[in-house]
Tab-separated table of C-alpha atoms in Angstrom:
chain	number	residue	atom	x	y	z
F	3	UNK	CA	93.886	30.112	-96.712
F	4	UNK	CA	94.970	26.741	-96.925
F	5	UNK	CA	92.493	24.565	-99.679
F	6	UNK	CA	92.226	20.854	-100.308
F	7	UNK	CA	90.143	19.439	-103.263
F	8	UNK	CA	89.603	16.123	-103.997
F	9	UNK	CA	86.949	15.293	-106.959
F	10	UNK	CA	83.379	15.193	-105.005
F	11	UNK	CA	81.864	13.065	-107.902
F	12	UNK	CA	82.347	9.570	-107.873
F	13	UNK	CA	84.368	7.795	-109.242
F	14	UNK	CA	82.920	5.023	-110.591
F	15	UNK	CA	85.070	1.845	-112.224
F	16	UNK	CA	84.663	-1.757	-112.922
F	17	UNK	CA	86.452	-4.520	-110.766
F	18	UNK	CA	89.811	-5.260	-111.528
F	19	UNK	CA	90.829	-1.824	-113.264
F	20	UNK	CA	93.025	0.496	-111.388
F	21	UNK	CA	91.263	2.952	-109.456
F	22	UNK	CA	92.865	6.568	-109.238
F	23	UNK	CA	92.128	9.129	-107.027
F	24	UNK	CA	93.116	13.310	-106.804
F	25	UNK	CA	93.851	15.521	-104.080
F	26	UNK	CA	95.346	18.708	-104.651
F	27	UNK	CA	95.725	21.739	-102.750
F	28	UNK	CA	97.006	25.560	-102.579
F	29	UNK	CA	98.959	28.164	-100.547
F	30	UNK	CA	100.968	26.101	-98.811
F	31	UNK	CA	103.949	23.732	-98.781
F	32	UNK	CA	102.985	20.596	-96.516
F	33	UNK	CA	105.907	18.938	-94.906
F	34	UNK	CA	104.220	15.405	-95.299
F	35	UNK	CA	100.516	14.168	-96.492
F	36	UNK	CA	98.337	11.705	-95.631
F	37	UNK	CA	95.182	9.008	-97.288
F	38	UNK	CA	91.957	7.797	-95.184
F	39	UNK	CA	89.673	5.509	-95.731
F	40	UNK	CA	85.916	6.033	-94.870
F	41	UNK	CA	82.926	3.502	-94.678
F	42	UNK	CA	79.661	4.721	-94.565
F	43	UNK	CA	78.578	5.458	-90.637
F	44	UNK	CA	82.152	4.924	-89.687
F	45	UNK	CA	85.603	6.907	-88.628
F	46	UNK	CA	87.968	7.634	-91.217
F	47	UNK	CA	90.700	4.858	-91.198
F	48	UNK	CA	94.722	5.128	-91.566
F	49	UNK	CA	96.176	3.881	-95.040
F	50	UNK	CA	99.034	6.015	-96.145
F	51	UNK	CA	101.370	8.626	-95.476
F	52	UNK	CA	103.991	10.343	-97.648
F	53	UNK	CA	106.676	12.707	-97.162
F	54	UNK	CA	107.662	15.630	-99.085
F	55	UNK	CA	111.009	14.615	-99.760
F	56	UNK	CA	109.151	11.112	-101.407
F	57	UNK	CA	107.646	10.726	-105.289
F	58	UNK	CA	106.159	7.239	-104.398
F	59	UNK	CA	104.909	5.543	-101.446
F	60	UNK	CA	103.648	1.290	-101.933
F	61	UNK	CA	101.273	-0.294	-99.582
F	62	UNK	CA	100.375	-3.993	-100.936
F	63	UNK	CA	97.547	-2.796	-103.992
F	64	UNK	CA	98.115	0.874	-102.817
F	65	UNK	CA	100.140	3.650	-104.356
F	66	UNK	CA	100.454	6.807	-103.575
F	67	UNK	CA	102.862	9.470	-105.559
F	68	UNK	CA	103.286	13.189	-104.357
F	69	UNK	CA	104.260	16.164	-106.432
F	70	UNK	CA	105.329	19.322	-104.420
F	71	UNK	CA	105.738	21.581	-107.961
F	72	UNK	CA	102.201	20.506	-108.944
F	73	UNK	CA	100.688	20.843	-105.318
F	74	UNK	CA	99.241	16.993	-105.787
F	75	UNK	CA	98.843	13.803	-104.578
F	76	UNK	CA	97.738	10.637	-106.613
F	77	UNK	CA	95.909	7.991	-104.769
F	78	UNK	CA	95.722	4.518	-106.759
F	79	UNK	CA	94.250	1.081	-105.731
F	80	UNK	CA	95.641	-1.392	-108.584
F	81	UNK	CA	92.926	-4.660	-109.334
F	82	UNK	CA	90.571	-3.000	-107.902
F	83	UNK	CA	87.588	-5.559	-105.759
F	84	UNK	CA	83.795	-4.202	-104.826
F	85	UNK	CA	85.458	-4.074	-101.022
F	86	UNK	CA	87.489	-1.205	-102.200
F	87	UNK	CA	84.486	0.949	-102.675
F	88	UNK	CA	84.334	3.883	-99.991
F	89	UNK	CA	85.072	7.106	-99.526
F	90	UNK	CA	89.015	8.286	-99.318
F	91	UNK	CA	89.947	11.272	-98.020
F	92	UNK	CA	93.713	13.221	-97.996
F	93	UNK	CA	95.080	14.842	-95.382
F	94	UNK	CA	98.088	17.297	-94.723
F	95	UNK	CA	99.398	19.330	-91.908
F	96	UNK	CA	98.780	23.122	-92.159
F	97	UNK	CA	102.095	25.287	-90.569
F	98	UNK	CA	102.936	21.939	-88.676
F	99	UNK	CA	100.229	21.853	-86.116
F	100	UNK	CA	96.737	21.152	-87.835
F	101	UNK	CA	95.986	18.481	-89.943
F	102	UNK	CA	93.432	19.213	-92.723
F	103	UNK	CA	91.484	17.319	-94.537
F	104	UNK	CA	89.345	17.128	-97.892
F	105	UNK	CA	86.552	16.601	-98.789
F	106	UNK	CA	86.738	13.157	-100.110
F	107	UNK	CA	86.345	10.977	-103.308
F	108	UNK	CA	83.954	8.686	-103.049
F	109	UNK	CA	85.000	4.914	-105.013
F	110	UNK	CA	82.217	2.433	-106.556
F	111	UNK	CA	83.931	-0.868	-107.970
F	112	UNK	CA	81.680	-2.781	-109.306
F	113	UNK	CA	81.790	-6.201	-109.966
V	16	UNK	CA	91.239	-3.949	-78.233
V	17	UNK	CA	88.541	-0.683	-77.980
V	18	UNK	CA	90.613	2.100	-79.463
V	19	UNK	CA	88.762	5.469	-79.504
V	20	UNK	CA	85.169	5.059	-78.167
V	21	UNK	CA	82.577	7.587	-78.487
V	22	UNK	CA	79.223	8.378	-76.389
V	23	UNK	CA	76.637	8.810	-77.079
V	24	UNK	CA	76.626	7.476	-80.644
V	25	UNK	CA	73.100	9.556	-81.584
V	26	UNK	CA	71.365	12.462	-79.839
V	27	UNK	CA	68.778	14.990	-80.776
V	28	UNK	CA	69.017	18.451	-78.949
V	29	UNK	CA	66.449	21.131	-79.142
V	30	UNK	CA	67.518	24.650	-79.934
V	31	UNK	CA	69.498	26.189	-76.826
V	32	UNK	CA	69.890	23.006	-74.519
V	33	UNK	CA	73.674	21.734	-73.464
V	34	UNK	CA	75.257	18.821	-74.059
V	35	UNK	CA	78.930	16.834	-73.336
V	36	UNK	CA	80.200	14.410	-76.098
V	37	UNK	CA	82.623	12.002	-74.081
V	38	UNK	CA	85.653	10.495	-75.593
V	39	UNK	CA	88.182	7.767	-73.997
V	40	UNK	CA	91.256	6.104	-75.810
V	41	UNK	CA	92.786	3.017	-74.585
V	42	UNK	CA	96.232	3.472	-76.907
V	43	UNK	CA	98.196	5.604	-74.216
V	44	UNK	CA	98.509	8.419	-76.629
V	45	UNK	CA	99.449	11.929	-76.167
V	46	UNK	CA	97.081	13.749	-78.767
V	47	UNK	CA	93.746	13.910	-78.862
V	48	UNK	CA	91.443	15.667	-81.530
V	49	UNK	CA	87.561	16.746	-81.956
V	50	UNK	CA	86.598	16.871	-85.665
V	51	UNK	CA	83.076	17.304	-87.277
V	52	UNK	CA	82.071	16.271	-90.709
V	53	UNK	CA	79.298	17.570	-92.703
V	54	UNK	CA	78.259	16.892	-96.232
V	55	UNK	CA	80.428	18.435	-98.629
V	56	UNK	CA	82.676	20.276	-95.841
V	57	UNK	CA	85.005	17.516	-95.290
V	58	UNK	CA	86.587	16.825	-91.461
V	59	UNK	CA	87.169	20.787	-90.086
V	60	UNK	CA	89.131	20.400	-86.312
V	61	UNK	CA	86.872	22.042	-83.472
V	62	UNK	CA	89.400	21.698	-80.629
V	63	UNK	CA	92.628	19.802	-79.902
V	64	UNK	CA	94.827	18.544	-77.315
V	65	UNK	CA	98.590	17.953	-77.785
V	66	UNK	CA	99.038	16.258	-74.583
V	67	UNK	CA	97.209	16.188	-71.533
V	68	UNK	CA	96.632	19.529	-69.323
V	69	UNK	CA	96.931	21.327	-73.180
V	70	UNK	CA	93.888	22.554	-75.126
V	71	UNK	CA	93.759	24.714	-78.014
V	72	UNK	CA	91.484	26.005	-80.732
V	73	UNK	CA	90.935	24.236	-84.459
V	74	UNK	CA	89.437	25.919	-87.406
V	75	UNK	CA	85.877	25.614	-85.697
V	76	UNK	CA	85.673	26.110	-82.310
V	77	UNK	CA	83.244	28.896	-81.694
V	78	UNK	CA	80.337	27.156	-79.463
V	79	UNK	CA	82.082	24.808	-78.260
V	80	UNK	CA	84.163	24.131	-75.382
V	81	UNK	CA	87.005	21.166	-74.399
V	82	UNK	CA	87.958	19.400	-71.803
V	83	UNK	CA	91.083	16.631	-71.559
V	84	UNK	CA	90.237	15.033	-68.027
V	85	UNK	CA	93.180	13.252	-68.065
V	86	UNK	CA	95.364	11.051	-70.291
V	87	UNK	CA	92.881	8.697	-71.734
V	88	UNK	CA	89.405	11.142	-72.043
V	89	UNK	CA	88.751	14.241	-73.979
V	90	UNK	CA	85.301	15.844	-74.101
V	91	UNK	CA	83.699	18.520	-75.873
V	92	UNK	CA	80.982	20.382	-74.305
V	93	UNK	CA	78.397	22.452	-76.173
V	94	UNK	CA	76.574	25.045	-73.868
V	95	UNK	CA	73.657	26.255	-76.181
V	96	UNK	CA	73.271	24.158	-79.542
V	97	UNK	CA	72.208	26.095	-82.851
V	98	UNK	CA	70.673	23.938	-85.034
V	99	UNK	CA	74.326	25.070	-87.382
V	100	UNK	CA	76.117	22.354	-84.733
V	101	UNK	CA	73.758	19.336	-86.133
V	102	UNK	CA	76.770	16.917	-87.481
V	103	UNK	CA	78.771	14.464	-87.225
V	104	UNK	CA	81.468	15.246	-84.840
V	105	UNK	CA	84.733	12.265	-84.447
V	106	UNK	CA	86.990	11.954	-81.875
V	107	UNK	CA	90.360	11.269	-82.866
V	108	UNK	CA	93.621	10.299	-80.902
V	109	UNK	CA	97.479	9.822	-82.046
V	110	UNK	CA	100.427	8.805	-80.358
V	111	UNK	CA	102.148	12.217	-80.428
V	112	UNK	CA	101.339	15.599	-82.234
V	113	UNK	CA	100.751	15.425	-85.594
V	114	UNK	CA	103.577	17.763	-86.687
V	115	UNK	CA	105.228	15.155	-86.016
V	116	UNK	CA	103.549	12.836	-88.452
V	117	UNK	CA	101.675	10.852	-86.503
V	118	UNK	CA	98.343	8.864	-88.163
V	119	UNK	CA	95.064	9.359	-86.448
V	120	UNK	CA	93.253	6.546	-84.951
V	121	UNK	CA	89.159	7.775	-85.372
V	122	UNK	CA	86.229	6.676	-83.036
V	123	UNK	CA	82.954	5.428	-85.064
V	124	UNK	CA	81.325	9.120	-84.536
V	125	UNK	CA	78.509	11.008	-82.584
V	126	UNK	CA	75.597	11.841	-84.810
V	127	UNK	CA	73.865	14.893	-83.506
V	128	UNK	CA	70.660	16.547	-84.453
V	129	UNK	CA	69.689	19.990	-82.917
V	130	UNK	CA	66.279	21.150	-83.818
């Protein structure tokens, strides 16, 4: 079956460093894949998306790269601020019609 | 602008009794989603519903039954709790089926107990 693991320790890393963040998975090819953000007590919010067919994806401090032959995606947040800390979580569809998630990563920056 | 809004935000359920967790979006989309979330588990889909009058089964979805009223609502009913269903269950919503990419737009969650 389809698995998603993202490093359930947290990562912990002082302000202004570059935060990176793993999600890797098994048994299947997924056509795109996606990043959350989670507060605590709160939904999961919308931050990225990337395709199979791209390495890199760029959202303002946000990068996310995606290797198909490794089965992983790499999650960064570049000058990283205390507001950064939460929990992210990846995503990617299953067979086109289920989106999955992990587990999560949960990010301390402190100051 | 409401989004996805979720009722009732907390409940506590005895062993056996029913309950109907209400969800409403206000972004005209197509697809709507039940997750729940516990500790360590990550987000596993109960039920979904690629557009309205459609409802179909998730990785989780034994005890639990759906209903997409109409456009806007989706609920998800559970006849006899276990205390196994205490979670944390989100309603989600996107703008068309996400095989076809579409980002999920998450209500703040219904915390349920069942003793």
């Amino acid at each position: 079956s389809q698995k998603i693991e993202q490093n359930s320790e947290a990562l912990n890393i002082q302000e202004g460093k570059t935060a990176t963040l793993t999600c890797n998975y098994t048994n299947y090819s997924p056509a795109y894949l996606q990043w959350y953000r989670q507060d605590p007590g709160r939904g999961p919010v919308f931050l990225l998306l990337i395709r199979e067919n791209e390495k890199e994806k760029r959202k303002e401090r946000l990068k996310v790269t995606f290797d198909t032959t490794l089965k992983q995606s790499l999650f960064h947040i570049t000058a990283s601020q205390p507001a950064d800390s939460a929990t992210y979580l990846c995503a990617l569809d299953v067979a086109g019609n289920m989106l999955t998630f992990g587990g999560g990563t949960r990010l301390m920056v402190k100051p | 602008n409401a989004g996805v809004t979720q009722t009732p935000k907390f409940q506590v359920l005895k062993t056996g009794q029913s309950m109907t967790l209400q969800c409403a979006q206000d972004m005209n989309h197509n697809s709507m989603y039940w997750y729940r979330q516990d500790p360590g588990m990550g987000l596993r889909l109960i039920y979904y519903s690629a557009s309205e009058g459609t409802t179909d089964k998730g990785e989780v979805p034994n005890g639990y039954n759906v209903s997409r009223l109409n456009k806007r609502e989706f609920s998800l009913r559970l006849e006899s709790a276990a205390p196994s269903q205490t979670s944390v269950y989100f309603c989600a919503s996107s703008e068309n089926w996400v095989g076809n990419t579409g980002e999920l737009f998450f209500g703040e969650g219904s915390r349920l107990t069942v003793l």
